[in-house]
Every structure is written in structure tokens, then in C-alpha cells.
Amino acid sequence: MQNKIIVTGGCGYIGSHTVIELIENNYNVVIIDDLSNSSEETLERILKITGTKPTFANVDLKDEMATKAVFKKHKDAKAIINFAAHKAVGESVKNPLMYYNNNLCSLINVLSAQIENNIEGFIFSSSATVYGTPETLPITEKNETQRPSSAYGNSKKIAEEIIDDVIKASNNFQAISLRYFNPIGAHESGLIGELPSGIPNNLMPYITQTAAGIREKLMVFGNDYPTKDGTPIRDYIHVVDLAKAHVLAVKRIINKEQDMPYEIFNLGTGNGFSVLDVINSFEKVTNSKLNYEIVERRPGDVPQLYAATNLAKEKLGWSANKTLDEMVKSSWDWEQKYRKEQSSKESGSAF
Ligand code: UD1
């Protein structure tokens, strides 16, 4: 019998890529999503890619009764992967209560429903933002966490602390937090990828939208950081590599292979690339020039973030293997395919 996994936020960017990897590894997936920043069409795309349409429940996880009802229906699930969250950093600074309300109330309802139904495994979608401005690099899981500068980031840090407390109060509940560095790229089918609503906050979609003519030019936020070329360094990781790590985390939880009831893993490549490295890679793989301008620093940006990857390698048997050029090309292929599809829809031809 296939093991059932509940995936909250499974229609979103990282969620949908993870659902595909789960289905391809023979899991029975139930997606819970309120479609607040995604579309039900993702289910059709998952069907096209995998031949399986996951079970879907349109539930707002802030609604405690509805959350408990859907969990009761799927109480035979072996684990939950909790992606559902708002994620726009700038919006969270302007409207912190919306972020704390959404990201933390939904987490609390999911954890309560999970415990009520004796589902033992929980995987949390966390972020390297919990490290704040690290004092040592590469960042290991032992680095102290710091208060992130945004309510979004802080909601991830508080969520990890809530999970830790819940684990300590329970005998049979296990959790893994996965701290993502900078996910980019898209599924090789070109059928799913990142679709930021409105103006992108993140570098990669801003680059691809600029090249696609949707944005006029990329603003590079500062070139006076203490790095090799003055622009900040990040650890960009392909979303499919990231998705595969979730499948390994699910296996580790279900097979009770954990060293401790609550484990934390960094998910990055271990390689740091500057903003100019990413631009140069984009210009190389597309053989074109990108319109960009150096402007003021963006408040809250840290100079350098890249992961120590040994723990995930040793314990999950996972490592990311795509190069920067491959990741950048993957993002560009998705942008182009998506735009082409949109324009053929507008001109009336079928997708
Ligand atoms: C951001 C969030 C982080 C979140 C992650 C994934 C902040 C401070 N951090 O990480 O909490 O988990 O996204 O969603 O917002 N850049 C430009 N021009 C742009 C956009 C970005 O120069 O238009 C630069 C940034 O200054 C940064 C790098 O590109 O140096 C990466 O930025 P971004 O993609 O937004 O990711 P992070 O800021 O690392």
C-alpha cells in the first residue's frame, strides 16, 4: 500500500515540485491549499507530468474546524509537509499581523489536527533567513539563529520554536525542519515553475521577467558589500533538488531513522554566487545582454549566506548537483514557455 502524505501549500512553487517527486516515489499525496497564491490548474499540470492527479482539498488552514475535518478524513496519513505560508518579505514588513496570523495560526491548527489524529511525522518548510547575519560561513545547523529583519522571516523562526516545544511535550511525534537557501529553477517539463504575483521580490524571477520584457530593468541592490565584486553572495539551489530532499526527509521520518525527534537540515549547494555571477551566468546561457543598473542597497540584505551541506549529505543522503548555469537556464526555459503559453491563450489557440 502506498504511504499517504498530506502536503499543505502543495499547489505553490516548492510544494508542487515536491508533490511530483513524492508521486514519482510512489506516495499517495493529498494537497491542502487555499489557492491564495496559486491555482488549481497546477493539479492538471501535475497530472500531465506524473499521470496522477493528487487528492485536493481547498481549505484555509486558519479555519480550525475545516483543518481538523480534512485531517480526520486523512488520518491514515504517515506524515505532513507544511509549505502553506505567505512569503513576500516586503509585504510582511508592511503588514506583520497578516503574516503572523496566516503563517502561525495555520501552523498551530495543522499541528493540533495532526496530534488529534495521531499522525506522527511533520516536515516544515523553513528558511536560511532564520540565521540573520551569520558570523561564520559556511552556515552550519549549529549556527545561532537570530531574529530575522522581516515578519516573514520571524514567522519561520517562531514556527521552528513552536515545533520544538510541541515535540518536547510529545512522546510519539517527530519533525524535520528544512532550511532552504535560495530556491530557483523549474521542473524540466516547463509545466510548473515559480509564478510570483505582481512585481517579483526575488532576484531570479526579476531577471527572467526583465529579459522577457515584462520589467524594464533589473535593479542590483548595492555593489559595496565586502564580497569579491561588491554584490551579495547567496546559495542558489534548484527547486527539483530541493523537492528531492523532502522525499528523503519523509522516508527518514516514516522509517524512524531520526537521531532526535526534531531535526534540522540546511538545504543548499554549499556554493556562494554573487548577484553579478547570476547575471553573468544568465547572459552566458541566453547569449544576450540583461538591462540592469546598480542602485542603493536593499534594507535587510546580508552580505553573504551559503550553507554547510554535510549534515544533509550524511543524514538524508542528499546533495544538490545542478550547476548555476543549469539552474539559471531552467528558470529561463520556464519563463519563456509560460509566456508563450499565455500569449497563445490570449490569441485564442489551445494550450
Ligand atoms: C529572500 C528573503 C528570504 C527568503 C528568500 C526566498 C530578504 C531579506 N530575504 O532572500 O527571507 O527566504 O528570499 O524567498 O528579502 N537582488 C537584487 N535585485 C532584485 C532582487 C534581488 O539585486 O531585484 C539581490 C538581493 O539584494 C540579494 C540577492 O539578489 O543580494 C538575492 O535576493 P533574493 O532573491 O530576494 O533572495 P534573498 O534576499 O537572499
mmCIF file of C-alpha atoms and ligand atoms in Angstrom:
data_model
loop_
_atom_site.group_PDB
_atom_site.id
_atom_site.type_symbol
_atom_site.label_atom_id
_atom_site.label_comp_id
_atom_site.label_asym_id
_atom_site.label_seq_id
_atom_site.Cartn_x
_atom_site.Cartn_y
_atom_site.Cartn_z
ATOM 1 C CA MET A 1 0.000 0.000 0.000
ATOM 2 C CA GLN A 2 1.181 3.488 -0.811
ATOM 3 C CA ASN A 3 2.003 5.712 2.134
ATOM 4 C CA LYS A 4 -0.219 8.766 2.300
ATOM 5 C CA ILE A 5 1.396 12.199 2.750
ATOM 6 C CA ILE A 6 -0.505 15.435 3.353
ATOM 7 C CA VAL A 7 1.108 18.404 1.620
ATOM 8 C CA THR A 8 -0.167 21.826 2.678
ATOM 9 C CA GLY A 9 0.527 24.522 0.106
ATOM 10 C CA GLY A 10 1.040 21.761 -2.475
ATOM 11 C CA CYS A 11 -0.086 23.963 -5.378
ATOM 12 C CA GLY A 12 2.674 26.513 -4.721
ATOM 13 C CA TYR A 13 6.186 26.755 -6.156
ATOM 14 C CA ILE A 14 8.188 24.417 -3.920
ATOM 15 C CA GLY A 15 5.084 22.451 -2.884
ATOM 16 C CA SER A 16 4.121 21.450 -6.426
ATOM 17 C CA HIS A 17 7.653 20.327 -7.299
ATOM 18 C CA THR A 18 7.707 18.244 -4.120
ATOM 19 C CA VAL A 19 4.320 16.680 -4.903
ATOM 20 C CA ILE A 20 5.733 15.497 -8.242
ATOM 21 C CA GLU A 21 8.758 13.896 -6.572
ATOM 22 C CA LEU A 22 6.503 12.234 -3.977
ATOM 23 C CA ILE A 23 4.193 10.791 -6.649
ATOM 24 C CA GLU A 24 7.194 9.591 -8.634
ATOM 25 C CA ASN A 25 8.396 7.826 -5.486
ATOM 26 C CA ASN A 26 5.036 6.095 -5.151
ATOM 27 C CA TYR A 27 3.470 8.151 -2.363
ATOM 28 C CA ASN A 28 -0.238 8.882 -2.230
ATOM 29 C CA VAL A 29 -0.454 12.674 -1.973
ATOM 30 C CA VAL A 30 -3.240 14.796 -0.501
ATOM 31 C CA ILE A 31 -2.835 18.512 -1.185
ATOM 32 C CA ILE A 32 -4.440 21.070 1.112
ATOM 33 C CA ASP A 33 -4.266 24.569 -0.342
ATOM 34 C CA ASP A 34 -6.464 27.665 -0.203
ATOM 35 C CA LEU A 35 -5.178 28.796 -3.626
ATOM 36 C CA SER A 36 -4.457 32.256 -2.192
ATOM 37 C CA ASN A 37 -1.219 32.451 -4.167
ATOM 38 C CA SER A 38 -1.587 29.518 -6.564
ATOM 39 C CA SER A 39 -4.023 27.944 -8.973
ATOM 40 C CA GLU A 40 -5.995 24.712 -9.151
ATOM 41 C CA GLU A 41 -4.632 24.343 -12.690
ATOM 42 C CA THR A 42 -1.423 23.114 -11.035
ATOM 43 C CA LEU A 43 -3.266 19.832 -10.359
ATOM 44 C CA GLU A 44 -3.802 19.307 -14.099
ATOM 45 C CA ARG A 45 -0.140 20.035 -14.710
ATOM 46 C CA ILE A 46 0.907 17.531 -12.051
ATOM 47 C CA LEU A 47 -1.378 15.007 -13.782
ATOM 48 C CA LYS A 48 0.302 15.734 -17.140
ATOM 49 C CA ILE A 49 3.757 15.230 -15.667
ATOM 50 C CA THR A 50 3.135 12.206 -13.438
ATOM 51 C CA GLY A 51 -0.047 10.592 -14.774
ATOM 52 C CA THR A 52 -1.612 11.025 -11.316
ATOM 53 C CA LYS A 53 -3.896 13.763 -10.053
ATOM 54 C CA PRO A 54 -3.391 14.224 -6.327
ATOM 55 C CA THR A 55 -6.375 14.385 -3.996
ATOM 56 C CA PHE A 56 -7.134 18.042 -3.352
ATOM 57 C CA ALA A 57 -8.889 19.923 -0.547
ATOM 58 C CA ASN A 58 -9.445 23.667 -0.814
ATOM 59 C CA VAL A 59 -9.098 24.581 2.851
ATOM 60 C CA ASP A 60 -7.893 27.716 4.589
ATOM 61 C CA LEU A 61 -5.721 26.346 7.387
ATOM 62 C CA LYS A 62 -6.562 29.346 9.565
ATOM 63 C CA ASP A 63 -10.005 27.734 9.854
ATOM 64 C CA GLU A 64 -9.529 25.324 12.738
ATOM 65 C CA MET A 65 -12.729 23.316 12.218
ATOM 66 C CA ALA A 66 -12.128 22.869 8.492
ATOM 67 C CA THR A 67 -8.491 21.895 9.132
ATOM 68 C CA LYS A 68 -9.483 19.301 11.719
ATOM 69 C CA ALA A 69 -12.180 17.907 9.413
ATOM 70 C CA VAL A 70 -9.799 17.384 6.481
ATOM 71 C CA PHE A 71 -7.134 15.826 8.713
ATOM 72 C CA LYS A 72 -9.718 13.456 10.197
ATOM 73 C CA LYS A 73 -10.617 12.346 6.707
ATOM 74 C CA HIS A 74 -6.947 11.587 6.013
ATOM 75 C CA LYS A 75 -5.920 10.332 9.444
ATOM 76 C CA ASP A 76 -4.190 7.360 7.785
ATOM 77 C CA ALA A 77 -1.503 9.796 6.520
ATOM 78 C CA LYS A 78 2.044 8.967 7.613
ATOM 79 C CA ALA A 79 3.394 12.487 7.537
ATOM 80 C CA ILE A 80 2.642 16.101 6.727
ATOM 81 C CA ILE A 81 4.783 18.519 4.776
ATOM 82 C CA ASN A 82 3.793 22.065 5.702
ATOM 83 C CA PHE A 83 4.533 24.531 2.888
ATOM 84 C CA ALA A 84 1.439 26.699 3.307
ATOM 85 C CA ALA A 85 2.558 30.231 4.160
ATOM 86 C CA HIS A 86 2.706 33.771 2.861
ATOM 87 C CA LYS A 87 6.228 34.546 1.669
ATOM 88 C CA ALA A 88 6.594 38.118 0.393
ATOM 89 C CA VAL A 89 9.238 39.743 2.582
ATOM 90 C CA GLY A 90 8.304 43.394 1.812
ATOM 91 C CA GLU A 91 4.586 42.773 2.306
ATOM 92 C CA SER A 92 5.328 41.164 5.675
ATOM 93 C CA VAL A 93 7.203 44.271 6.820
ATOM 94 C CA LYS A 94 4.195 46.426 5.893
ATOM 95 C CA ASN A 95 1.616 44.049 7.319
ATOM 96 C CA PRO A 96 3.231 41.942 10.051
ATOM 97 C CA LEU A 97 -0.008 40.848 11.691
ATOM 98 C CA MET A 98 -1.280 39.362 8.448
ATOM 99 C CA TYR A 99 1.926 37.286 8.283
ATOM 100 C CA TYR A 100 1.897 36.172 11.915
ATOM 101 C CA ASN A 101 -1.810 35.414 11.686
ATOM 102 C CA ASN A 102 -1.566 33.406 8.497
ATOM 103 C CA ASN A 103 1.756 31.626 8.942
ATOM 104 C CA LEU A 104 1.454 30.849 12.647
ATOM 105 C CA CYS A 105 -2.297 30.246 13.102
ATOM 106 C CA SER A 106 -2.245 27.802 10.208
ATOM 107 C CA LEU A 107 0.804 26.057 11.692
ATOM 108 C CA ILE A 108 -0.894 25.747 15.091
ATOM 109 C CA ASN A 109 -4.072 24.353 13.512
ATOM 110 C CA VAL A 110 -2.090 21.850 11.439
ATOM 111 C CA LEU A 111 -0.080 20.669 14.462
ATOM 112 C CA SER A 112 -3.245 20.354 16.584
ATOM 113 C CA ALA A 113 -5.093 18.427 13.877
ATOM 114 C CA GLN A 114 -2.070 16.204 13.371
ATOM 115 C CA ILE A 115 -1.768 15.353 17.067
ATOM 116 C CA GLU A 116 -5.534 14.810 17.369
ATOM 117 C CA ASN A 117 -5.321 12.265 14.558
ATOM 118 C CA ASN A 118 -2.078 10.601 15.710
ATOM 119 C CA ILE A 119 -0.164 11.408 12.541
ATOM 120 C CA GLU A 120 3.421 11.160 13.691
ATOM 121 C CA GLY A 121 5.626 12.907 11.140
ATOM 122 C CA PHE A 122 5.892 16.615 10.376
ATOM 123 C CA ILE A 123 8.186 18.337 7.889
ATOM 124 C CA PHE A 124 8.471 22.104 7.986
ATOM 125 C CA SER A 125 9.380 24.415 5.161
ATOM 126 C CA SER A 126 11.853 26.769 6.830
ATOM 127 C CA SER A 127 14.373 29.266 5.545
ATOM 128 C CA ALA A 128 18.006 30.293 5.891
ATOM 129 C CA THR A 129 16.584 33.653 6.884
ATOM 130 C CA VAL A 130 16.497 32.287 10.480
ATOM 131 C CA TYR A 131 20.305 32.697 10.581
ATOM 132 C CA GLY A 132 20.067 36.502 10.253
ATOM 133 C CA THR A 133 23.547 37.911 9.582
ATOM 134 C CA PRO A 134 25.810 34.936 10.227
ATOM 135 C CA GLU A 135 29.147 35.468 11.947
ATOM 136 C CA THR A 136 30.760 32.389 10.405
ATOM 137 C CA LEU A 137 30.498 30.807 6.969
ATOM 138 C CA PRO A 138 29.540 28.346 5.627
ATOM 139 C CA ILE A 139 26.459 28.251 7.834
ATOM 140 C CA THR A 140 26.050 25.027 9.767
ATOM 141 C CA GLU A 141 22.867 23.996 11.532
ATOM 142 C CA LYS A 142 24.729 24.782 14.763
ATOM 143 C CA ASN A 143 24.995 28.487 13.877
ATOM 144 C CA GLU A 144 22.900 30.537 16.290
ATOM 145 C CA THR A 145 19.605 31.698 14.868
ATOM 146 C CA GLN A 146 18.944 35.428 15.020
ATOM 147 C CA ARG A 147 15.827 37.486 14.827
ATOM 148 C CA PRO A 148 15.210 37.964 11.086
ATOM 149 C CA SER A 149 14.568 41.515 9.939
ATOM 150 C CA SER A 150 11.139 40.780 8.416
ATOM 151 C CA ALA A 151 7.907 39.434 9.913
ATOM 152 C CA TYR A 152 8.020 36.730 7.215
ATOM 153 C CA GLY A 153 11.455 35.619 8.385
ATOM 154 C CA ASN A 154 10.493 35.886 12.024
ATOM 155 C CA SER A 155 7.383 33.779 11.404
ATOM 156 C CA LYS A 156 9.720 30.993 10.219
ATOM 157 C CA LYS A 157 11.909 31.342 13.308
ATOM 158 C CA ILE A 158 8.918 31.360 15.680
ATOM 159 C CA ALA A 159 7.412 28.404 13.816
ATOM 160 C CA GLU A 160 10.575 26.372 14.404
ATOM 161 C CA GLU A 161 10.371 27.248 18.113
ATOM 162 C CA ILE A 162 6.697 26.216 18.274
ATOM 163 C CA ILE A 163 7.535 22.867 16.668
ATOM 164 C CA ASP A 164 10.388 22.370 19.144
ATOM 165 C CA ASP A 165 8.035 22.939 22.106
ATOM 166 C CA VAL A 166 5.379 20.624 20.663
ATOM 167 C CA ILE A 167 7.973 17.887 20.146
ATOM 168 C CA LYS A 168 9.214 18.222 23.724
ATOM 169 C CA ALA A 169 5.668 17.792 25.017
ATOM 170 C CA SER A 170 5.009 14.658 22.974
ATOM 171 C CA ASN A 171 6.268 11.064 23.024
ATOM 172 C CA ASN A 172 5.476 9.913 19.560
ATOM 173 C CA PHE A 173 5.755 12.949 17.324
ATOM 174 C CA GLN A 174 8.743 13.581 15.029
ATOM 175 C CA ALA A 175 9.620 16.613 12.973
ATOM 176 C CA ILE A 176 12.212 17.831 10.495
ATOM 177 C CA SER A 177 12.725 21.481 9.574
ATOM 178 C CA LEU A 178 14.351 22.089 6.225
ATOM 179 C CA ARG A 179 16.071 25.452 5.972
ATOM 180 C CA TYR A 180 16.118 26.464 2.324
ATOM 181 C CA PHE A 181 18.743 28.772 0.935
ATOM 182 C CA ASN A 182 17.698 30.428 -2.374
ATOM 183 C CA PRO A 183 15.458 28.187 -4.494
ATOM 184 C CA ILE A 184 15.400 28.919 -8.238
ATOM 185 C CA GLY A 185 14.676 26.986 -11.439
ATOM 186 C CA ALA A 186 11.689 24.946 -12.522
ATOM 187 C CA HIS A 187 10.599 21.450 -13.483
ATOM 188 C CA GLU A 188 12.225 20.207 -16.697
ATOM 189 C CA SER A 189 8.796 19.728 -18.319
ATOM 190 C CA GLY A 190 8.363 23.519 -18.261
ATOM 191 C CA LEU A 191 4.826 22.888 -16.972
ATOM 192 C CA ILE A 192 5.345 24.171 -13.438
ATOM 193 C CA GLY A 193 7.629 26.834 -12.034
ATOM 194 C CA GLU A 194 7.706 29.974 -9.956
ATOM 195 C CA LEU A 195 4.868 32.410 -10.631
ATOM 196 C CA PRO A 196 5.346 35.423 -8.381
ATOM 197 C CA SER A 197 2.213 37.519 -8.071
ATOM 198 C CA GLY A 198 2.883 41.133 -9.049
ATOM 199 C CA ILE A 199 6.405 42.535 -9.073
ATOM 200 C CA PRO A 200 8.904 39.842 -8.059
ATOM 201 C CA ASN A 201 10.906 40.394 -4.874
ATOM 202 C CA ASN A 202 13.480 37.762 -5.647
ATOM 203 C CA LEU A 203 16.441 38.035 -7.973
ATOM 204 C CA MET A 204 15.856 35.170 -10.396
ATOM 205 C CA PRO A 205 12.243 35.895 -11.405
ATOM 206 C CA TYR A 206 13.170 39.583 -11.685
ATOM 207 C CA ILE A 207 15.960 38.689 -14.112
ATOM 208 C CA THR A 208 13.789 36.419 -16.265
ATOM 209 C CA GLN A 209 10.893 38.911 -16.314
ATOM 210 C CA THR A 210 13.307 41.688 -17.338
ATOM 211 C CA ALA A 211 14.663 39.570 -20.171
ATOM 212 C CA ALA A 212 11.087 38.690 -21.188
ATOM 213 C CA GLY A 213 10.297 42.416 -21.459
ATOM 214 C CA ILE A 214 7.843 42.479 -18.535
ATOM 215 C CA ARG A 215 10.162 44.603 -16.363
ATOM 216 C CA GLU A 216 12.230 47.396 -17.819
ATOM 217 C CA LYS A 217 15.437 46.766 -15.949
ATOM 218 C CA LEU A 218 16.850 44.872 -13.005
ATOM 219 C CA MET A 219 17.950 46.974 -10.046
ATOM 220 C CA VAL A 220 21.051 45.476 -8.461
ATOM 221 C CA PHE A 221 20.780 46.380 -4.806
ATOM 222 C CA GLY A 222 24.276 47.601 -3.935
ATOM 223 C CA ASN A 223 27.827 46.821 -5.077
ATOM 224 C CA ASP A 224 29.679 47.966 -1.970
ATOM 225 C CA TYR A 225 29.373 44.800 0.099
ATOM 226 C CA PRO A 226 32.573 43.139 1.368
ATOM 227 C CA THR A 227 32.486 40.434 -1.325
ATOM 228 C CA LYS A 228 34.639 39.699 -4.390
ATOM 229 C CA ASP A 229 32.644 42.002 -6.704
ATOM 230 C CA GLY A 230 30.754 44.031 -4.087
ATOM 231 C CA THR A 231 27.376 42.322 -4.646
ATOM 232 C CA PRO A 232 25.837 39.964 -2.059
ATOM 233 C CA ILE A 233 26.510 36.252 -2.158
ATOM 234 C CA ARG A 234 23.779 33.617 -1.904
ATOM 235 C CA ASP A 235 23.487 29.868 -2.212
ATOM 236 C CA TYR A 236 21.110 29.280 -5.137
ATOM 237 C CA ILE A 237 19.566 25.829 -5.244
ATOM 238 C CA HIS A 238 17.448 24.153 -7.912
ATOM 239 C CA VAL A 239 13.856 23.599 -6.806
ATOM 240 C CA VAL A 240 13.831 19.981 -8.023
ATOM 241 C CA ASP A 241 16.936 19.202 -5.940
ATOM 242 C CA LEU A 242 15.124 20.824 -3.031
ATOM 243 C CA ALA A 243 11.978 18.774 -3.702
ATOM 244 C CA LYS A 244 14.006 15.532 -3.675
ATOM 245 C CA ALA A 245 15.294 16.367 -0.196
ATOM 246 C CA HIS A 246 11.697 16.399 1.054
ATOM 247 C CA VAL A 247 11.145 12.848 -0.185
ATOM 248 C CA LEU A 248 14.264 11.729 1.703
ATOM 249 C CA ALA A 249 13.060 13.564 4.821
ATOM 250 C CA VAL A 250 9.691 11.792 4.541
ATOM 251 C CA LYS A 251 11.468 8.422 4.300
ATOM 252 C CA ARG A 252 13.647 9.258 7.295
ATOM 253 C CA ILE A 253 10.612 10.157 9.396
ATOM 254 C CA ILE A 254 8.452 7.210 8.322
ATOM 255 C CA ASN A 255 11.279 4.692 8.779
ATOM 256 C CA LYS A 256 12.032 6.193 12.207
ATOM 257 C CA GLU A 257 15.661 6.816 11.278
ATOM 258 C CA GLN A 258 15.991 10.093 13.155
ATOM 259 C CA ASP A 259 18.729 10.656 15.722
ATOM 260 C CA MET A 260 16.438 13.048 17.612
ATOM 261 C CA PRO A 261 12.681 13.665 17.468
ATOM 262 C CA TYR A 262 13.299 17.120 15.971
ATOM 263 C CA GLU A 263 15.994 17.502 13.341
ATOM 264 C CA ILE A 264 17.032 20.494 11.274
ATOM 265 C CA PHE A 265 18.826 20.429 7.934
ATOM 266 C CA ASN A 266 20.202 23.132 5.672
ATOM 267 C CA LEU A 267 19.268 22.724 2.035
ATOM 268 C CA GLY A 268 21.749 24.478 -0.200
ATOM 269 C CA THR A 269 24.523 23.568 -2.620
ATOM 270 C CA GLY A 270 27.302 24.940 -0.431
ATOM 271 C CA ASN A 271 28.399 27.250 -3.273
ATOM 272 C CA GLY A 272 28.046 31.001 -2.945
ATOM 273 C CA PHE A 273 27.357 33.131 -6.017
ATOM 274 C CA SER A 274 27.152 36.916 -6.189
ATOM 275 C CA VAL A 275 24.348 38.826 -7.897
ATOM 276 C CA LEU A 276 26.788 39.643 -10.733
ATOM 277 C CA ASP A 277 27.682 35.933 -11.049
ATOM 278 C CA VAL A 278 23.994 35.179 -11.583
ATOM 279 C CA ILE A 279 23.656 37.981 -14.148
ATOM 280 C CA ASN A 280 26.798 36.799 -15.964
ATOM 281 C CA SER A 281 25.503 33.237 -15.999
ATOM 282 C CA PHE A 282 22.169 34.450 -17.395
ATOM 283 C CA GLU A 283 23.896 36.453 -20.139
ATOM 284 C CA LYS A 284 26.054 33.437 -20.985
ATOM 285 C CA VAL A 285 23.281 30.837 -21.195
ATOM 286 C CA THR A 286 20.911 33.133 -23.095
ATOM 287 C CA ASN A 287 23.637 34.737 -25.184
ATOM 288 C CA SER A 288 22.073 38.131 -24.571
ATOM 289 C CA LYS A 289 22.626 41.280 -22.519
ATOM 290 C CA LEU A 290 20.496 41.959 -19.477
ATOM 291 C CA ASN A 291 19.389 45.526 -18.785
ATOM 292 C CA TYR A 292 20.470 46.283 -15.223
ATOM 293 C CA GLU A 293 21.610 49.134 -13.036
ATOM 294 C CA ILE A 294 23.430 49.288 -9.723
ATOM 295 C CA VAL A 295 21.309 51.114 -7.147
ATOM 296 C CA GLU A 296 21.234 51.574 -3.361
ATOM 297 C CA ARG A 297 21.363 48.588 -1.024
ATOM 298 C CA ARG A 298 18.043 46.979 -0.113
ATOM 299 C CA PRO A 299 17.454 47.274 3.648
ATOM 300 C CA GLY A 300 17.718 43.936 5.433
ATOM 301 C CA ASP A 301 20.039 42.234 2.886
ATOM 302 C CA VAL A 302 23.001 40.420 4.384
ATOM 303 C CA PRO A 303 26.366 40.301 2.558
ATOM 304 C CA GLN A 304 26.827 36.523 2.402
ATOM 305 C CA LEU A 305 24.776 33.384 3.017
ATOM 306 C CA TYR A 306 25.814 29.913 1.958
ATOM 307 C CA ALA A 307 25.236 26.554 3.511
ATOM 308 C CA ALA A 308 27.356 23.871 5.046
ATOM 309 C CA THR A 309 25.806 20.824 3.441
ATOM 310 C CA ASN A 310 27.487 17.922 5.275
ATOM 311 C CA LEU A 311 24.623 17.171 7.642
ATOM 312 C CA ALA A 312 22.002 16.753 4.911
ATOM 313 C CA LYS A 313 24.501 14.636 2.970
ATOM 314 C CA GLU A 314 25.330 12.403 5.905
ATOM 315 C CA LYS A 315 21.849 12.003 7.398
ATOM 316 C CA LEU A 316 19.492 12.350 4.435
ATOM 317 C CA GLY A 317 21.897 11.030 1.813
ATOM 318 C CA TRP A 318 21.121 14.165 -0.168
ATOM 319 C CA SER A 319 23.151 16.663 -2.107
ATOM 320 C CA ALA A 320 22.283 19.159 -4.799
ATOM 321 C CA ASN A 321 24.030 18.622 -8.082
ATOM 322 C CA LYS A 322 22.931 21.282 -10.582
ATOM 323 C CA THR A 323 25.365 23.996 -11.676
ATOM 324 C CA LEU A 324 24.480 27.701 -11.604
ATOM 325 C CA ASP A 325 24.216 27.738 -15.415
ATOM 326 C CA GLU A 326 21.804 24.795 -15.379
ATOM 327 C CA MET A 327 19.670 26.427 -12.707
ATOM 328 C CA VAL A 328 19.579 29.776 -14.494
ATOM 329 C CA LYS A 329 18.714 28.092 -17.810
ATOM 330 C CA SER A 330 15.942 26.173 -16.113
ATOM 331 C CA SER A 331 14.409 29.427 -14.785
ATOM 332 C CA TRP A 332 14.645 30.994 -18.227
ATOM 333 C CA ASP A 333 13.140 27.977 -20.035
ATOM 334 C CA TRP A 334 10.148 28.126 -17.669
ATOM 335 C CA GLU A 335 9.671 31.878 -18.104
ATOM 336 C CA GLN A 336 9.714 31.548 -21.882
ATOM 337 C CA LYS A 337 7.413 28.542 -22.017
ATOM 338 C CA TYR A 338 4.957 30.166 -19.624
ATOM 339 C CA ARG A 339 4.880 33.472 -21.526
ATOM 340 C CA LYS A 340 4.417 31.655 -24.841
ATOM 341 C CA GLU A 341 1.554 29.689 -23.375
ATOM 342 C CA GLN A 342 -0.083 32.844 -22.014
ATOM 343 C CA SER A 343 0.184 34.654 -25.336
ATOM 344 C CA SER A 344 -1.240 31.696 -27.263
ATOM 345 C CA LYS A 345 -4.130 31.547 -24.756
ATOM 346 C CA GLU A 346 -4.762 35.262 -25.326
ATOM 347 C CA SER A 347 -4.731 34.812 -29.096
ATOM 348 C CA GLY A 348 -7.291 32.028 -28.706
ATOM 349 C CA SER A 349 -5.262 28.975 -29.648
ATOM 350 C CA ALA A 350 -5.299 25.947 -27.369
ATOM 351 C CA PHE A 351 -2.503 25.157 -24.947
HETATM 352 C C1 UD1 B 1 14.820 36.497 0.272
HETATM 353 C C2 UD1 B 1 14.360 36.767 1.682
HETATM 354 C C3 UD1 B 1 14.338 35.472 2.440
HETATM 355 C C4 UD1 B 1 13.514 34.421 1.710
HETATM 356 C C5 UD1 B 1 14.072 34.233 0.297
HETATM 357 C C6 UD1 B 1 13.287 33.251 -0.539
HETATM 358 C C7 UD1 B 1 15.059 39.079 2.248
HETATM 359 C C8 UD1 B 1 15.932 39.935 3.094
HETATM 360 N N1 UD1 B 1 15.217 37.749 2.347
HETATM 361 O O1 UD1 B 1 16.174 36.067 0.335
HETATM 362 O O2 UD1 B 1 13.801 35.733 3.718
HETATM 363 O O3 UD1 B 1 13.542 33.211 2.406
HETATM 364 O O4 UD1 B 1 14.058 35.496 -0.358
HETATM 365 O O5 UD1 B 1 12.077 33.765 -0.939
HETATM 366 O O6 UD1 B 1 14.267 39.579 1.482
HETATM 367 N N2 UD1 B 1 18.527 41.359 -5.647
HETATM 368 C C9 UD1 B 1 18.768 42.426 -6.491
HETATM 369 N N3 UD1 B 1 17.736 42.907 -7.235
HETATM 370 C C10 UD1 B 1 16.470 42.400 -7.155
HETATM 371 C C11 UD1 B 1 16.231 41.304 -6.277
HETATM 372 C C12 UD1 B 1 17.287 40.831 -5.538
HETATM 373 O O7 UD1 B 1 19.890 42.929 -6.588
HETATM 374 O O8 UD1 B 1 15.562 42.912 -7.833
HETATM 375 C C13 UD1 B 1 19.655 40.817 -4.860
HETATM 376 C C14 UD1 B 1 19.443 40.960 -3.369
HETATM 377 O O9 UD1 B 1 19.990 42.172 -2.914
HETATM 378 C C15 UD1 B 1 20.215 39.754 -2.843
HETATM 379 C C16 UD1 B 1 20.121 38.720 -3.969
HETATM 380 O O10 UD1 B 1 19.733 39.432 -5.123
HETATM 381 O O11 UD1 B 1 21.544 40.089 -2.661
HETATM 382 C C17 UD1 B 1 19.095 37.650 -3.671
HETATM 383 O O12 UD1 B 1 17.877 38.283 -3.348
HETATM 384 P P1 UD1 B 1 16.506 37.472 -3.224
HETATM 385 O O13 UD1 B 1 16.312 36.621 -4.416
HETATM 386 O O14 UD1 B 1 15.436 38.446 -2.897
HETATM 387 O O15 UD1 B 1 16.771 36.487 -2.010
HETATM 388 P P2 UD1 B 1 17.255 36.820 -0.506
HETATM 389 O O16 UD1 B 1 17.184 38.253 -0.201
HETATM 390 O O17 UD1 B 1 18.538 36.114 -0.281
#
